[in-house]
Amino acid sequence: MTSTPAPEAVTDPALIAAVEFARAAARDQAGAEVGAHVEVRAEDSASATHLFDADKPGYRGWRWAVTVASAGPDDTVTVSEVALLPGPDALVAPAWVPWQDRVRAGDLGVGDLLPTAPDDPRLVPGYAQSDDPAVEELAVEVGLGRIRVLSRFGRLDAADRWQLGEFGPNADMARGAPASCGTCGFYLPVAGSLGAAFGVCGNEIAPADGRAVHAAYGCGAHSEADVEQVSPVLVADLIYDDAQLDVESNELSAESVEQAVDALVQSEVAGEPSGQPESDPAE
Ligand code: SF4
């Protein structure tokens, strides 16, 4: 087994002393944006790097690095490389994160593709493909037609997420519900082992419509929710004592009817208005 040798200490004092030589090389590239000399670092026995503050707008904490080298103590010092490098306090971009680690729930938009890795621990092979067409046809019918299915890890991961999520048993909505999803007529249990605790809500009024809900979740749209019918008017306002009421008959006596007819006939004979509206002469 081979190992990378540690850089040897710079033994050529000419490389250490070549500060102004390195500064001139940096100025060749950066002009007046070269600041104070910060330090010199050994690269190996024949080269060293001089660092200068970069007086460059927008590059706070960056340094010009000039690597100088020589073939030996009596040889000429030459410039190998000039580069702008970040110092320990430099303002730099955040560390790069692979895109598959950056994507979060809700990031996937219409038309986006998000392939799963071949070794995704949430998935396992669905079944061993057969060369018998009859078996293949039956496999789809019984749900084996998929190449991969959720692994035990994937199912537990989903169960944890759903249980702790918006439609889990600890949601505020569940705490105020009259009963839980497990007893609701709109609850559609999912297939497989997850069906022991999860289903899909099929009530368009419910906030969880079309979502996976825990059997202990619940909402006010539960199929058996019983709403007590309460009068919008205070009952106290309707209470009365009928013993205190004067009850009058609305039936006319024969005598009063006779008197009313007499009065009407006499007024007609006298040409007085009978109390009916007069007709329009134009009619
Ligand atoms: S209507 Fe409410 S209680 Fe019924 S399944 Fe949907 S979320 Fe659960």
PDB file of N, CA and C in Angstrom, residues 109-202:
ATOM      1  N   GLY A 109     -42.992  20.212  -8.853  1.00  0.00           N
ATOM      2  CA  GLY A 109     -44.021  20.936  -9.587  1.00  0.00           C
ATOM      3  C   GLY A 109     -44.574  20.114 -10.733  1.00  0.00           C
ATOM      4  N   VAL A 110     -45.546  20.672 -11.419  1.00  0.00           N
ATOM      5  CA  VAL A 110     -46.157  19.985 -12.559  1.00  0.00           C
ATOM      6  C   VAL A 110     -45.101  19.751 -13.639  1.00  0.00           C
ATOM      7  N   GLY A 111     -44.960  18.510 -14.099  1.00  0.00           N
ATOM      8  CA  GLY A 111     -44.003  18.186 -15.159  1.00  0.00           C
ATOM      9  C   GLY A 111     -42.598  17.891 -14.657  1.00  0.00           C
ATOM     10  N   ASP A 112     -42.318  18.125 -13.367  1.00  0.00           N
ATOM     11  CA  ASP A 112     -40.979  17.833 -12.833  1.00  0.00           C
ATOM     12  C   ASP A 112     -40.777  16.328 -12.727  1.00  0.00           C
ATOM     13  N   LEU A 113     -39.536  15.887 -12.884  1.00  0.00           N
ATOM     14  CA  LEU A 113     -39.191  14.478 -12.707  1.00  0.00           C
ATOM     15  C   LEU A 113     -38.252  14.357 -11.523  1.00  0.00           C
ATOM     16  N   LEU A 114     -38.515  13.402 -10.666  1.00  0.00           N
ATOM     17  CA  LEU A 114     -37.665  13.191  -9.498  1.00  0.00           C
ATOM     18  C   LEU A 114     -37.363  11.696  -9.376  1.00  0.00           C
ATOM     19  N   PRO A 115     -36.355  11.211 -10.127  1.00  0.00           N
ATOM     20  CA  PRO A 115     -36.078   9.766 -10.088  1.00  0.00           C
ATOM     21  C   PRO A 115     -35.562   9.330  -8.727  1.00  0.00           C
ATOM     22  N   THR A 116     -35.946   8.131  -8.314  1.00  0.00           N
ATOM     23  CA  THR A 116     -35.429   7.580  -7.060  1.00  0.00           C
ATOM     24  C   THR A 116     -34.137   6.832  -7.351  1.00  0.00           C
ATOM     25  N   ALA A 117     -33.252   6.821  -6.379  1.00  0.00           N
ATOM     26  CA  ALA A 117     -31.965   6.149  -6.555  1.00  0.00           C
ATOM     27  C   ALA A 117     -32.185   4.638  -6.602  1.00  0.00           C
ATOM     28  N   PRO A 118     -31.350   3.916  -7.362  1.00  0.00           N
ATOM     29  CA  PRO A 118     -31.517   2.453  -7.440  1.00  0.00           C
ATOM     30  C   PRO A 118     -31.408   1.796  -6.068  1.00  0.00           C
ATOM     31  N   ASP A 119     -30.650   2.412  -5.160  1.00  0.00           N
ATOM     32  CA  ASP A 119     -30.481   1.799  -3.836  1.00  0.00           C
ATOM     33  C   ASP A 119     -31.315   2.520  -2.777  1.00  0.00           C
ATOM     34  N   ASP A 120     -32.405   3.160  -3.182  1.00  0.00           N
ATOM     35  CA  ASP A 120     -33.269   3.864  -2.230  1.00  0.00           C
ATOM     36  C   ASP A 120     -33.770   2.866  -1.177  1.00  0.00           C
ATOM     37  N   PRO A 121     -33.441   3.105   0.108  1.00  0.00           N
ATOM     38  CA  PRO A 121     -33.805   2.108   1.136  1.00  0.00           C
ATOM     39  C   PRO A 121     -35.301   1.981   1.361  1.00  0.00           C
ATOM     40  N   ARG A 122     -36.085   2.921   0.790  1.00  0.00           N
ATOM     41  CA  ARG A 122     -37.536   2.847   0.998  1.00  0.00           C
ATOM     42  C   ARG A 122     -38.197   1.838   0.054  1.00  0.00           C
ATOM     43  N   LEU A 123     -37.413   1.355  -0.929  1.00  0.00           N
ATOM     44  CA  LEU A 123     -38.004   0.470  -1.932  1.00  0.00           C
ATOM     45  C   LEU A 123     -37.293  -0.876  -1.968  1.00  0.00           C
ATOM     46  N   VAL A 124     -38.085  -1.919  -2.282  1.00  0.00           N
ATOM     47  CA  VAL A 124     -37.521  -3.256  -2.468  1.00  0.00           C
ATOM     48  C   VAL A 124     -38.142  -3.836  -3.733  1.00  0.00           C
ATOM     49  N   PRO A 125     -37.501  -4.845  -4.333  1.00  0.00           N
ATOM     50  CA  PRO A 125     -38.084  -5.450  -5.538  1.00  0.00           C
ATOM     51  C   PRO A 125     -39.490  -5.963  -5.264  1.00  0.00           C
ATOM     52  N   GLY A 126     -40.390  -5.732  -6.226  1.00  0.00           N
ATOM     53  CA  GLY A 126     -41.774  -6.136  -6.042  1.00  0.00           C
ATOM     54  C   GLY A 126     -41.966  -7.635  -6.152  1.00  0.00           C
ATOM     55  N   TYR A 127     -41.382  -8.223  -7.160  1.00  0.00           N
ATOM     56  CA  TYR A 127     -41.522  -9.671  -7.362  1.00  0.00           C
ATOM     57  C   TYR A 127     -40.531 -10.101  -8.433  1.00  0.00           C
ATOM     58  N   ALA A 128     -40.305 -11.391  -8.540  1.00  0.00           N
ATOM     59  CA  ALA A 128     -39.398 -11.923  -9.560  1.00  0.00           C
ATOM     60  C   ALA A 128     -40.198 -12.096 -10.851  1.00  0.00           C
ATOM     61  N   GLN A 129     -39.737 -11.424 -11.909  1.00  0.00           N
ATOM     62  CA  GLN A 129     -40.490 -11.459 -13.158  1.00  0.00           C
ATOM     63  C   GLN A 129     -40.473 -12.863 -13.755  1.00  0.00           C
ATOM     64  N   SER A 130     -41.628 -13.265 -14.240  1.00  0.00           N
ATOM     65  CA  SER A 130     -41.755 -14.603 -14.831  1.00  0.00           C
ATOM     66  C   SER A 130     -41.760 -14.486 -16.351  1.00  0.00           C
ATOM     67  N   ASP A 131     -41.382 -15.566 -17.041  1.00  0.00           N
ATOM     68  CA  ASP A 131     -41.472 -15.542 -18.503  1.00  0.00           C
ATOM     69  C   ASP A 131     -42.789 -16.165 -18.967  1.00  0.00           C
ATOM     70  N   ASP A 132     -43.686 -16.461 -18.015  1.00  0.00           N
ATOM     71  CA  ASP A 132     -44.989 -17.026 -18.361  1.00  0.00           C
ATOM     72  C   ASP A 132     -45.997 -15.880 -18.483  1.00  0.00           C
ATOM     73  N   PRO A 133     -46.542 -15.630 -19.678  1.00  0.00           N
ATOM     74  CA  PRO A 133     -47.476 -14.511 -19.859  1.00  0.00           C
ATOM     75  C   PRO A 133     -48.679 -14.599 -18.926  1.00  0.00           C
ATOM     76  N   ALA A 134     -49.136 -15.831 -18.653  1.00  0.00           N
ATOM     77  CA  ALA A 134     -50.303 -15.983 -17.774  1.00  0.00           C
ATOM     78  C   ALA A 134     -49.975 -15.496 -16.368  1.00  0.00           C
ATOM     79  N   VAL A 135     -48.773 -15.814 -15.917  1.00  0.00           N
ATOM     80  CA  VAL A 135     -48.354 -15.377 -14.579  1.00  0.00           C
ATOM     81  C   VAL A 135     -48.221 -13.854 -14.541  1.00  0.00           C
ATOM     82  N   GLU A 136     -47.647 -13.305 -15.611  1.00  0.00           N
ATOM     83  CA  GLU A 136     -47.467 -11.851 -15.681  1.00  0.00           C
ATOM     84  C   GLU A 136     -48.804 -11.132 -15.627  1.00  0.00           C
ATOM     85  N   GLU A 137     -49.795 -11.691 -16.344  1.00  0.00           N
ATOM     86  CA  GLU A 137     -51.123 -11.074 -16.372  1.00  0.00           C
ATOM     87  C   GLU A 137     -51.744 -11.110 -14.979  1.00  0.00           C
ATOM     88  N   LEU A 138     -51.615 -12.254 -14.326  1.00  0.00           N
ATOM     89  CA  LEU A 138     -52.184 -12.410 -12.994  1.00  0.00           C
ATOM     90  C   LEU A 138     -51.449 -11.521 -11.986  1.00  0.00           C
ATOM     91  N   ALA A 139     -50.155 -11.343 -12.185  1.00  0.00           N
ATOM     92  CA  ALA A 139     -49.357 -10.557 -11.242  1.00  0.00           C
ATOM     93  C   ALA A 139     -49.900  -9.140 -11.122  1.00  0.00           C
ATOM     94  N   VAL A 140     -50.284  -8.555 -12.249  1.00  0.00           N
ATOM     95  CA  VAL A 140     -50.824  -7.190 -12.211  1.00  0.00           C
ATOM     96  C   VAL A 140     -52.134  -7.177 -11.442  1.00  0.00           C
ATOM     97  N   GLU A 141     -52.968  -8.207 -11.682  1.00  0.00           N
ATOM     98  CA  GLU A 141     -54.276  -8.253 -11.029  1.00  0.00           C
ATOM     99  C   GLU A 141     -54.151  -8.324  -9.522  1.00  0.00           C
ATOM    100  N   VAL A 142     -53.180  -9.085  -9.043  1.00  0.00           N
ATOM    101  CA  VAL A 142     -53.057  -9.239  -7.582  1.00  0.00           C
ATOM    102  C   VAL A 142     -52.091  -8.218  -6.980  1.00  0.00           C
ATOM    103  N   GLY A 143     -51.713  -7.233  -7.788  1.00  0.00           N
ATOM    104  CA  GLY A 143     -50.906  -6.146  -7.234  1.00  0.00           C
ATOM    105  C   GLY A 143     -49.425  -6.395  -7.223  1.00  0.00           C
ATOM    106  N   LEU A 144     -48.945  -7.372  -8.008  1.00  0.00           N
ATOM    107  CA  LEU A 144     -47.509  -7.653  -8.034  1.00  0.00           C
ATOM    108  C   LEU A 144     -46.839  -7.080  -9.277  1.00  0.00           C
ATOM    109  N   GLY A 145     -47.591  -6.298 -10.050  1.00  0.00           N
ATOM    110  CA  GLY A 145     -47.064  -5.841 -11.334  1.00  0.00           C
ATOM    111  C   GLY A 145     -46.037  -4.735 -11.238  1.00  0.00           C
ATOM    112  N   ARG A 146     -45.762  -4.238 -10.047  1.00  0.00           N
ATOM    113  CA  ARG A 146     -44.792  -3.147  -9.937  1.00  0.00           C
ATOM    114  C   ARG A 146     -43.380  -3.698  -9.742  1.00  0.00           C
ATOM    115  N   ILE A 147     -42.417  -2.995 -10.312  1.00  0.00           N
ATOM    116  CA  ILE A 147     -41.035  -3.471 -10.216  1.00  0.00           C
ATOM    117  C   ILE A 147     -40.534  -3.379  -8.788  1.00  0.00           C
ATOM    118  N   ARG A 148     -40.876  -2.251  -8.116  1.00  0.00           N
ATOM    119  CA  ARG A 148     -40.458  -2.101  -6.726  1.00  0.00           C
ATOM    120  C   ARG A 148     -41.661  -1.710  -5.864  1.00  0.00           C
ATOM    121  N   VAL A 149     -41.629  -2.098  -4.616  1.00  0.00           N
ATOM    122  CA  VAL A 149     -42.682  -1.728  -3.667  1.00  0.00           C
ATOM    123  C   VAL A 149     -42.000  -1.165  -2.420  1.00  0.00           C
ATOM    124  N   LEU A 150     -42.807  -0.599  -1.528  1.00  0.00           N
ATOM    125  CA  LEU A 150     -42.237  -0.028  -0.312  1.00  0.00           C
ATOM    126  C   LEU A 150     -41.598  -1.110   0.546  1.00  0.00           C
ATOM    127  N   SER A 151     -40.415  -0.821   1.009  1.00  0.00           N
ATOM    128  CA  SER A 151     -39.741  -1.738   1.931  1.00  0.00           C
ATOM    129  C   SER A 151     -40.338  -1.537   3.329  1.00  0.00           C
ATOM    130  N   ARG A 152     -39.950  -2.381   4.248  1.00  0.00           N
ATOM    131  CA  ARG A 152     -40.418  -2.197   5.637  1.00  0.00           C
ATOM    132  C   ARG A 152     -39.968  -0.840   6.158  1.00  0.00           C
ATOM    133  N   PHE A 153     -38.709  -0.479   5.823  1.00  0.00           N
ATOM    134  CA  PHE A 153     -38.205   0.842   6.223  1.00  0.00           C
ATOM    135  C   PHE A 153     -39.075   1.950   5.633  1.00  0.00           C
ATOM    136  N   GLY A 154     -39.419   1.800   4.346  1.00  0.00           N
ATOM    137  CA  GLY A 154     -40.222   2.825   3.682  1.00  0.00           C
ATOM    138  C   GLY A 154     -41.605   2.943   4.290  1.00  0.00           C
ATOM    139  N   ARG A 155     -42.191   1.803   4.682  1.00  0.00           N
ATOM    140  CA  ARG A 155     -43.533   1.853   5.274  1.00  0.00           C
ATOM    141  C   ARG A 155     -43.492   2.485   6.656  1.00  0.00           C
ATOM    142  N   LEU A 156     -42.478   2.138   7.444  1.00  0.00           N
ATOM    143  CA  LEU A 156     -42.375   2.739   8.780  1.00  0.00           C
ATOM    144  C   LEU A 156     -42.098   4.237   8.677  1.00  0.00           C
ATOM    145  N   ASP A 157     -41.289   4.602   7.684  1.00  0.00           N
ATOM    146  CA  ASP A 157     -40.972   6.019   7.470  1.00  0.00           C
ATOM    147  C   ASP A 157     -42.250   6.794   7.134  1.00  0.00           C
ATOM    148  N   ALA A 158     -43.066   6.227   6.236  1.00  0.00           N
ATOM    149  CA  ALA A 158     -44.322   6.895   5.861  1.00  0.00           C
ATOM    150  C   ALA A 158     -45.266   6.956   7.054  1.00  0.00           C
ATOM    151  N   ALA A 159     -45.337   5.850   7.808  1.00  0.00           N
ATOM    152  CA  ALA A 159     -46.245   5.821   8.964  1.00  0.00           C
ATOM    153  C   ALA A 159     -45.854   6.876   9.992  1.00  0.00           C
ATOM    154  N   ASP A 160     -44.554   7.027  10.237  1.00  0.00           N
ATOM    155  CA  ASP A 160     -44.083   8.050  11.192  1.00  0.00           C
ATOM    156  C   ASP A 160     -44.497   9.433  10.724  1.00  0.00           C
ATOM    157  N   ARG A 161     -44.271   9.681   9.435  1.00  0.00           N
ATOM    158  CA  ARG A 161     -44.562  11.011   8.870  1.00  0.00           C
ATOM    159  C   ARG A 161     -46.061  11.314   8.965  1.00  0.00           C
ATOM    160  N   TRP A 162     -46.885  10.338   8.628  1.00  0.00           N
ATOM    161  CA  TRP A 162     -48.331  10.565   8.644  1.00  0.00           C
ATOM    162  C   TRP A 162     -48.843  10.717  10.075  1.00  0.00           C
ATOM    163  N   GLN A 163     -48.263   9.932  10.976  1.00  0.00           N
ATOM    164  CA  GLN A 163     -48.730   9.994  12.360  1.00  0.00           C
ATOM    165  C   GLN A 163     -48.419  11.353  12.980  1.00  0.00           C
ATOM    166  N   LEU A 164     -47.232  11.886  12.653  1.00  0.00           N
ATOM    167  CA  LEU A 164     -46.836  13.164  13.253  1.00  0.00           C
ATOM    168  C   LEU A 164     -47.321  14.356  12.434  1.00  0.00           C
ATOM    169  N   GLY A 165     -47.945  14.085  11.304  1.00  0.00           N
ATOM    170  CA  GLY A 165     -48.311  15.160  10.384  1.00  0.00           C
ATOM    171  C   GLY A 165     -49.638  15.816  10.700  1.00  0.00           C
ATOM    172  N   GLU A 166     -50.099  16.551   9.703  1.00  0.00           N
ATOM    173  CA  GLU A 166     -51.293  17.389   9.829  1.00  0.00           C
ATOM    174  C   GLU A 166     -52.558  16.571  10.106  1.00  0.00           C
ATOM    175  N   PHE A 167     -52.544  15.284   9.691  1.00  0.00           N
ATOM    176  CA  PHE A 167     -53.740  14.460   9.855  1.00  0.00           C
ATOM    177  C   PHE A 167     -53.474  13.285  10.788  1.00  0.00           C
ATOM    178  N   GLY A 168     -52.612  13.510  11.753  1.00  0.00           N
ATOM    179  CA  GLY A 168     -52.312  12.502  12.765  1.00  0.00           C
ATOM    180  C   GLY A 168     -53.191  12.696  13.991  1.00  0.00           C
ATOM    181  N   PRO A 169     -53.088  11.790  14.946  1.00  0.00           N
ATOM    182  CA  PRO A 169     -53.975  11.842  16.116  1.00  0.00           C
ATOM    183  C   PRO A 169     -53.737  13.048  17.019  1.00  0.00           C
ATOM    184  N   ASN A 170     -52.574  13.699  16.898  1.00  0.00           N
ATOM    185  CA  ASN A 170     -52.303  14.835  17.790  1.00  0.00           C
ATOM    186  C   ASN A 170     -52.639  16.182  17.169  1.00  0.00           C
ATOM    187  N   ALA A 171     -53.217  16.171  15.978  1.00  0.00           N
ATOM    188  CA  ALA A 171     -53.573  17.437  15.326  1.00  0.00           C
ATOM    189  C   ALA A 171     -54.679  18.138  16.129  1.00  0.00           C
ATOM    190  N   ASP A 172     -54.677  19.465  16.086  1.00  0.00           N
ATOM    191  CA  ASP A 172     -55.699  20.234  16.804  1.00  0.00           C
ATOM    192  C   ASP A 172     -57.101  19.818  16.371  1.00  0.00           C
ATOM    193  N   MET A 173     -57.254  19.590  15.063  1.00  0.00           N
ATOM    194  CA  MET A 173     -58.562  19.215  14.529  1.00  0.00           C
ATOM    195  C   MET A 173     -59.047  17.916  15.182  1.00  0.00           C
ATOM    196  N   ALA A 174     -58.119  16.959  15.357  1.00  0.00           N
ATOM    197  CA  ALA A 174     -58.494  15.675  15.941  1.00  0.00           C
ATOM    198  C   ALA A 174     -58.935  15.843  17.387  1.00  0.00           C
ATOM    199  N   ARG A 175     -58.265  16.754  18.099  1.00  0.00           N
ATOM    200  CA  ARG A 175     -58.599  16.927  19.516  1.00  0.00           C
ATOM    201  C   ARG A 175     -59.998  17.502  19.705  1.00  0.00           C
ATOM    202  N   GLY A 176     -60.455  18.279  18.711  1.00  0.00           N
ATOM    203  CA  GLY A 176     -61.775  18.881  18.845  1.00  0.00           C
ATOM    204  C   GLY A 176     -62.865  18.120  18.109  1.00  0.00           C
ATOM    205  N   ALA A 177     -62.522  16.933  17.570  1.00  0.00           N
ATOM    206  CA  ALA A 177     -63.507  16.198  16.755  1.00  0.00           C
ATOM    207  C   ALA A 177     -64.462  15.404  17.633  1.00  0.00           C
ATOM    208  N   PRO A 178     -65.697  15.205  17.160  1.00  0.00           N
ATOM    209  CA  PRO A 178     -66.664  14.442  17.953  1.00  0.00           C
ATOM    210  C   PRO A 178     -66.325  12.952  17.995  1.00  0.00           C
ATOM    211  N   ALA A 179     -65.633  12.444  16.978  1.00  0.00           N
ATOM    212  CA  ALA A 179     -65.239  11.029  16.950  1.00  0.00           C
ATOM    213  C   ALA A 179     -64.079  10.880  15.972  1.00  0.00           C
ATOM    214  N   SER A 180     -63.482   9.715  15.943  1.00  0.00           N
ATOM    215  CA  SER A 180     -62.279   9.530  15.133  1.00  0.00           C
ATOM    216  C   SER A 180     -62.602   8.903  13.774  1.00  0.00           C
ATOM    217  N   CYS A 181     -61.611   9.016  12.880  1.00  0.00           N
ATOM    218  CA  CYS A 181     -61.784   8.526  11.510  1.00  0.00           C
ATOM    219  C   CYS A 181     -62.099   7.035  11.477  1.00  0.00           C
ATOM    220  N   GLY A 182     -61.533   6.283  12.413  1.00  0.00           N
ATOM    221  CA  GLY A 182     -61.724   4.837  12.416  1.00  0.00           C
ATOM    222  C   GLY A 182     -63.183   4.431  12.509  1.00  0.00           C
ATOM    223  N   THR A 183     -64.040   5.332  12.982  1.00  0.00           N
ATOM    224  CA  THR A 183     -65.470   5.007  13.101  1.00  0.00           C
ATOM    225  C   THR A 183     -66.303   5.804  12.108  1.00  0.00           C
ATOM    226  N   CYS A 184     -65.644   6.445  11.162  1.00  0.00           N
ATOM    227  CA  CYS A 184     -66.345   7.341  10.220  1.00  0.00           C
ATOM    228  C   CYS A 184     -66.663   6.602   8.913  1.00  0.00           C
ATOM    229  N   GLY A 185     -67.833   6.855   8.392  1.00  0.00           N
ATOM    230  CA  GLY A 185     -68.226   6.223   7.145  1.00  0.00           C
ATOM    231  C   GLY A 185     -67.446   6.701   5.946  1.00  0.00           C
ATOM    232  N   PHE A 186     -66.761   7.838   6.059  1.00  0.00           N
ATOM    233  CA  PHE A 186     -65.969   8.369   4.945  1.00  0.00           C
ATOM    234  C   PHE A 186     -64.533   7.843   4.944  1.00  0.00           C
ATOM    235  N   TYR A 187     -64.208   6.988   5.908  1.00  0.00           N
ATOM    236  CA  TYR A 187     -62.832   6.488   6.076  1.00  0.00           C
ATOM    237  C   TYR A 187     -62.616   5.263   5.193  1.00  0.00           C
ATOM    238  N   LEU A 188     -61.606   5.328   4.300  1.00  0.00           N
ATOM    239  CA  LEU A 188     -61.300   4.224   3.390  1.00  0.00           C
ATOM    240  C   LEU A 188     -59.962   3.626   3.801  1.00  0.00           C
ATOM    241  N   PRO A 189     -59.933   2.498   4.504  1.00  0.00           N
ATOM    242  CA  PRO A 189     -58.665   1.920   4.969  1.00  0.00           C
ATOM    243  C   PRO A 189     -57.751   1.606   3.785  1.00  0.00           C
ATOM    244  N   VAL A 190     -56.454   1.853   3.957  1.00  0.00           N
ATOM    245  CA  VAL A 190     -55.503   1.532   2.894  1.00  0.00           C
ATOM    246  C   VAL A 190     -55.190   0.044   2.952  1.00  0.00           C
ATOM    247  N   ALA A 191     -54.677  -0.507   1.835  1.00  0.00           N
ATOM    248  CA  ALA A 191     -54.362  -1.931   1.781  1.00  0.00           C
ATOM    249  C   ALA A 191     -53.047  -2.209   2.500  1.00  0.00           C
ATOM    250  N   GLY A 192     -52.839  -3.451   2.841  1.00  0.00           N
ATOM    251  CA  GLY A 192     -51.568  -3.853   3.436  1.00  0.00           C
ATOM    252  C   GLY A 192     -51.514  -3.565   4.913  1.00  0.00           C
ATOM    253  N   SER A 193     -50.305  -3.687   5.466  1.00  0.00           N
ATOM    254  CA  SER A 193     -50.151  -3.560   6.908  1.00  0.00           C
ATOM    255  C   SER A 193     -50.461  -2.143   7.398  1.00  0.00           C
ATOM    256  N   LEU A 194     -50.286  -1.142   6.544  1.00  0.00           N
ATOM    257  CA  LEU A 194     -50.582   0.236   6.973  1.00  0.00           C
ATOM    258  C   LEU A 194     -52.072   0.437   7.226  1.00  0.00           C
ATOM    259  N   GLY A 195     -52.900  -0.479   6.684  1.00  0.00           N
ATOM    260  CA  GLY A 195     -54.344  -0.364   6.870  1.00  0.00           C
ATOM    261  C   GLY A 195     -54.750  -0.502   8.323  1.00  0.00           C
ATOM    262  N   ALA A 196     -53.860  -1.026   9.172  1.00  0.00           N
ATOM    263  CA  ALA A 196     -54.190  -1.158  10.593  1.00  0.00           C
ATOM    264  C   ALA A 196     -54.331   0.207  11.254  1.00  0.00           C
ATOM    265  N   ALA A 197     -53.691   1.220  10.692  1.00  0.00           N
ATOM    266  CA  ALA A 197     -53.729   2.528  11.348  1.00  0.00           C
ATOM    267  C   ALA A 197     -54.068   3.674  10.411  1.00  0.00           C
ATOM    268  N   PHE A 198     -54.089   3.440   9.102  1.00  0.00           N
ATOM    269  CA  PHE A 198     -54.280   4.559   8.183  1.00  0.00           C
ATOM    270  C   PHE A 198     -55.328   4.272   7.121  1.00  0.00           C
ATOM    271  N   GLY A 199     -55.946   5.323   6.689  1.00  0.00           N
ATOM    272  CA  GLY A 199     -56.898   5.231   5.598  1.00  0.00           C
ATOM    273  C   GLY A 199     -56.897   6.549   4.850  1.00  0.00           C
ATOM    274  N   VAL A 200     -57.797   6.653   3.888  1.00  0.00           N
ATOM    275  CA  VAL A 200     -57.918   7.893   3.123  1.00  0.00           C
ATOM    276  C   VAL A 200     -59.295   8.468   3.398  1.00  0.00           C
ATOM    277  N   CYS A 201     -59.346   9.769   3.603  1.00  0.00           N
ATOM    278  CA  CYS A 201     -60.627  10.425   3.858  1.00  0.00           C
ATOM    279  C   CYS A 201     -61.335  10.665   2.516  1.00  0.00           C
ATOM    280  N   GLY A 202     -62.602  10.295   2.457  1.00  0.00           N
ATOM    281  CA  GLY A 202     -63.359  10.473   1.220  1.00  0.00           C
ATOM    282  C   GLY A 202     -64.497  11.462   1.370  1.00  0.00           C
TER     283      GLY A 202
END
